[in-house]
C-alpha positions as a printed NumPy array, in Angstrom:
array([[ -80.389,    8.983,  -37.902],
       [ -78.292,    6.795,  -35.574],
       [ -74.885,    7.683,  -37.164],
       [ -75.576,   11.404,  -36.724],
       [ -77.133,   10.984,  -33.265],
       [ -74.023,    9.425,  -31.756],
       [ -72.303,   12.852,  -31.837],
       [ -73.19 ,   15.999,  -30.016],
       [ -72.697,   18.425,  -32.89 ],
       [ -76.435,   18.901,  -33.739],
       [ -77.428,   19.242,  -30.074],
       [ -74.571,   21.646,  -29.491],
       [ -75.914,   23.867,  -32.273],
       [ -79.534,   23.586,  -31.152],
       [ -78.928,   24.078,  -27.418],
       [ -78.506,   27.89 ,  -27.413],
       [ -81.61 ,   28.267,  -29.591],
       [ -83.706,   26.164,  -27.183],
       [ -82.352,   28.185,  -24.244],
       [ -83.321,   31.425,  -25.987],
       [ -86.839,   30.012,  -26.673],
       [ -87.274,   28.979,  -23.043],
       [ -86.052,   32.418,  -21.856],
       [ -88.569,   33.989,  -24.314],
       [ -91.512,   31.969,  -23.098],
       [ -90.732,   32.916,  -19.474],
       [ -90.583,   36.645,  -20.452],
       [ -93.814,   36.311,  -22.448],
       [ -95.524,   34.655,  -19.478],
       [ -94.302,   37.355,  -17.095],
       [ -95.355,   40.113,  -19.454],
       [ -98.89 ,   38.686,  -19.598],
       [ -99.192,   37.543,  -15.956],
       [ -96.981,   39.965,  -14.071],
       [ -93.288,   39.984,  -13.178],
       [ -93.738,   37.954,  -10.01 ],
       [ -95.785,   35.2  ,  -11.666],
       [ -93.321,   32.771,  -13.171],
       [ -95.983,   30.121,  -13.906],
       [ -94.911,   26.502,  -14.151],
       [ -92.912,   25.35 ,  -17.127],
       [ -92.095,   21.675,  -17.891],
       [ -89.586,   20.944,  -20.7  ],
       [ -89.871,   17.435,  -22.179],
       [ -87.206,   15.882,  -24.353],
       [ -87.315,   12.549,  -26.171],
       [ -84.196,   10.686,  -27.242],
       [ -81.698,   13.077,  -28.837],
       [ -83.955,   15.896,  -27.734],
       [ -82.796,   15.259,  -24.178],
       [ -79.263,   15.832,  -25.357],
       [ -80.375,   19.227,  -26.789],
       [ -81.804,   20.079,  -23.345],
       [ -78.46 ,   19.265,  -21.789],
       [ -76.667,   21.556,  -24.232],
       [ -79.295,   24.259,  -23.662],
       [ -78.727,   24.079,  -19.971],
       [ -74.998,   24.48 ,  -20.521],
       [ -75.425,   27.304,  -23.034],
       [ -76.033,   30.021,  -20.47 ],
       [ -73.45 ,   31.819,  -18.445],
       [ -73.353,   32.03 ,  -14.656],
       [ -75.159,   35.379,  -14.879],
       [ -77.908,   33.903,  -17.032],
       [ -78.91 ,   31.479,  -14.295],
       [ -80.368,   28.022,  -14.795],
       [ -82.551,   26.892,  -17.745],
       [ -85.985,   28.564,  -17.613],
       [ -87.891,   25.37 ,  -16.756],
       [ -89.316,   24.288,  -13.424],
       [ -89.249,   20.587,  -14.367],
       [ -87.348,   18.627,  -16.947],
       [ -88.711,   15.276,  -18.21 ],
       [ -86.625,   13.1  ,  -20.516],
       [ -87.622,    9.807,  -22.195],
       [ -85.298,    7.337,  -23.931],
       [ -82.284,    9.546,  -23.381],
       [ -78.876,    8.596,  -24.803],
       [ -77.358,   11.165,  -22.362],
       [ -77.525,   14.87 ,  -21.564],
       [ -73.838,   15.792,  -21.808],
       [ -73.427,   15.65 ,  -18.009],
       [ -72.773,   13.058,  -15.328],
       [ -75.351,   14.539,  -12.969],
       [ -78.455,   16.75 ,  -13.295],
       [ -76.848,   19.241,  -10.9  ],
       [ -74.037,   19.708,  -13.451],
       [ -76.718,   21.201,  -15.701],
       [ -78.157,   23.447,  -12.982],
       [ -81.242,   21.219,  -12.811],
       [ -82.49 ,   20.479,   -9.27 ],
       [ -82.54 ,   16.674,   -8.979],
       [ -86.02 ,   16.976,   -7.334],
       [ -87.274,   18.408,  -10.64 ],
       [ -85.395,   16.088,  -13.034],
       [ -87.563,   13.213,  -14.253],
       [ -86.563,   10.329,  -16.537],
       [ -88.208,    7.361,  -18.274],
       [ -86.793,    4.376,  -20.111],
       [ -88.773,    1.827,  -22.109],
       [ -87.901,   -1.676,  -23.174],
       [ -87.061,   -3.41 ,  -26.459],
       [ -85.496,   -1.028,  -28.963],
       [ -85.199,    1.618,  -26.224],
       [ -82.502,   -0.527,  -24.64 ],
       [ -80.596,   -0.385,  -27.923],
       [ -81.012,    3.407,  -28.33 ],
       [ -80.   ,    4.306,  -24.781],
       [ -77.752,    1.275,  -24.337],
       [ -77.29 ,    2.253,  -20.746],
       [ -75.457,    5.224,  -22.181],
       [ -72.592,    2.993,  -23.264],
       [ -73.671,    2.527,  -26.864],
       [ -74.375,    6.105,  -27.843],
       [ -72.342,    7.757,  -25.144],
       [ -73.849,   11.229,  -24.966],
       [ -73.719,   11.446,  -21.212],
       [ -70.865,   12.599,  -19.026],
       [ -68.864,    9.478,  -18.159],
       [ -71.417,    7.606,  -20.298],
       [ -74.175,    8.327,  -17.726],
       [ -77.784,    8.523,  -18.772],
       [ -80.616,   10.131,  -16.826],
       [ -82.065,    6.821,  -15.675],
       [ -78.808,    5.884,  -13.991],
       [ -78.909,    6.288,  -10.199],
       [ -75.835,    8.502,  -10.191],
       [ -77.464,   11.094,  -12.499],
       [ -79.993,   11.99 ,   -9.852],
       [ -83.269,   11.858,  -11.738],
       [ -86.486,   10.554,  -10.365],
       [ -87.152,    7.582,  -12.684],
       [ -90.852,    7.317,  -13.491],
       [ -92.635,    4.114,  -14.234],
       [ -93.679,    3.503,  -17.849],
       [ -95.817,    0.777,  -19.365],
       [ -92.899,   -0.754,  -21.138],
       [ -92.924,   -0.472,  -24.875],
       [ -90.187,    0.69 ,  -27.17 ],
       [ -88.402,    3.896,  -27.878],
       [ -91.467,    5.677,  -29.369],
       [ -94.086,    4.343,  -26.874],
       [ -93.927,    7.081,  -24.206],
       [ -97.033,    8.839,  -25.607],
       [ -99.073,    5.757,  -26.529],
       [-102.354,    5.073,  -24.796],
       [-102.786,    1.799,  -22.94 ],
       [-104.487,   -1.098,  -24.732],
       [-107.729,   -0.361,  -22.876],
       [-107.834,    3.127,  -24.466],
       [-107.033,    4.911,  -21.167],
       [-103.918,    6.98 ,  -20.677],
       [-100.832,    4.926,  -20.148],
       [ -98.773,    5.127,  -16.973],
       [ -96.076,    7.062,  -18.891],
       [ -98.678,    9.641,  -20.014],
       [-100.219,    9.918,  -16.552],
       [ -96.785,   10.446,  -14.948],
       [ -95.858,   13.124,  -17.475],
       [ -99.183,   14.904,  -16.797],
       [ -98.568,   14.695,  -13.035],
       [ -95.231,   16.416,  -13.379],
       [ -96.642,   19.069,  -15.669],
       [ -99.37 ,   20.053,  -13.144],
       [ -96.979,   19.765,  -10.183],
       [ -98.597,   16.642,   -8.67 ],
       [ -95.266,   15.201,   -7.644],
       [ -96.757,   12.958,   -4.928],
       [ -98.905,   11.272,   -7.574],
       [ -95.963,   10.254,   -9.803],
       [ -95.298,    6.508,   -9.764],
       [ -91.612,    5.75 ,   -9.679],
       [ -89.407,    2.763,  -10.431],
       [ -88.299,    0.732,   -7.453]])
């Protein structure tokens, strides 16, 4: 996986499909709930999936408008093909990022190892403009693990808070 994931070619192909899917879910929601009810959509991408989100955001034209998501959450991102969330049309107040420890440091490498961010920037870098949420540590695949006591982990709770729009409840990195 790593040799293929250091290039954007797969994300570049998948981006327009994800954008069409997100547009379709918004239309379906409006059809069911009324044209003025946009609902609340959160798009979550893990690892290379975050790169796909970046390419999906760039796949539309000016007339298409931004990606049909109210919030974007990324975890363990090697980069989103942009130096800043605003370059993707994503409001920095609705761009959320998480980074674990251990093997996650290898995968993201501060964006320098994989290099899928503009200027090697990753979403947890200050310059990207995300709100960086606290996690419970853990490696690259630990963002959806429960805590050792069987309760939801901080990473899970923070994702849920974003999904329901409880932005004040999100715990952030210092």
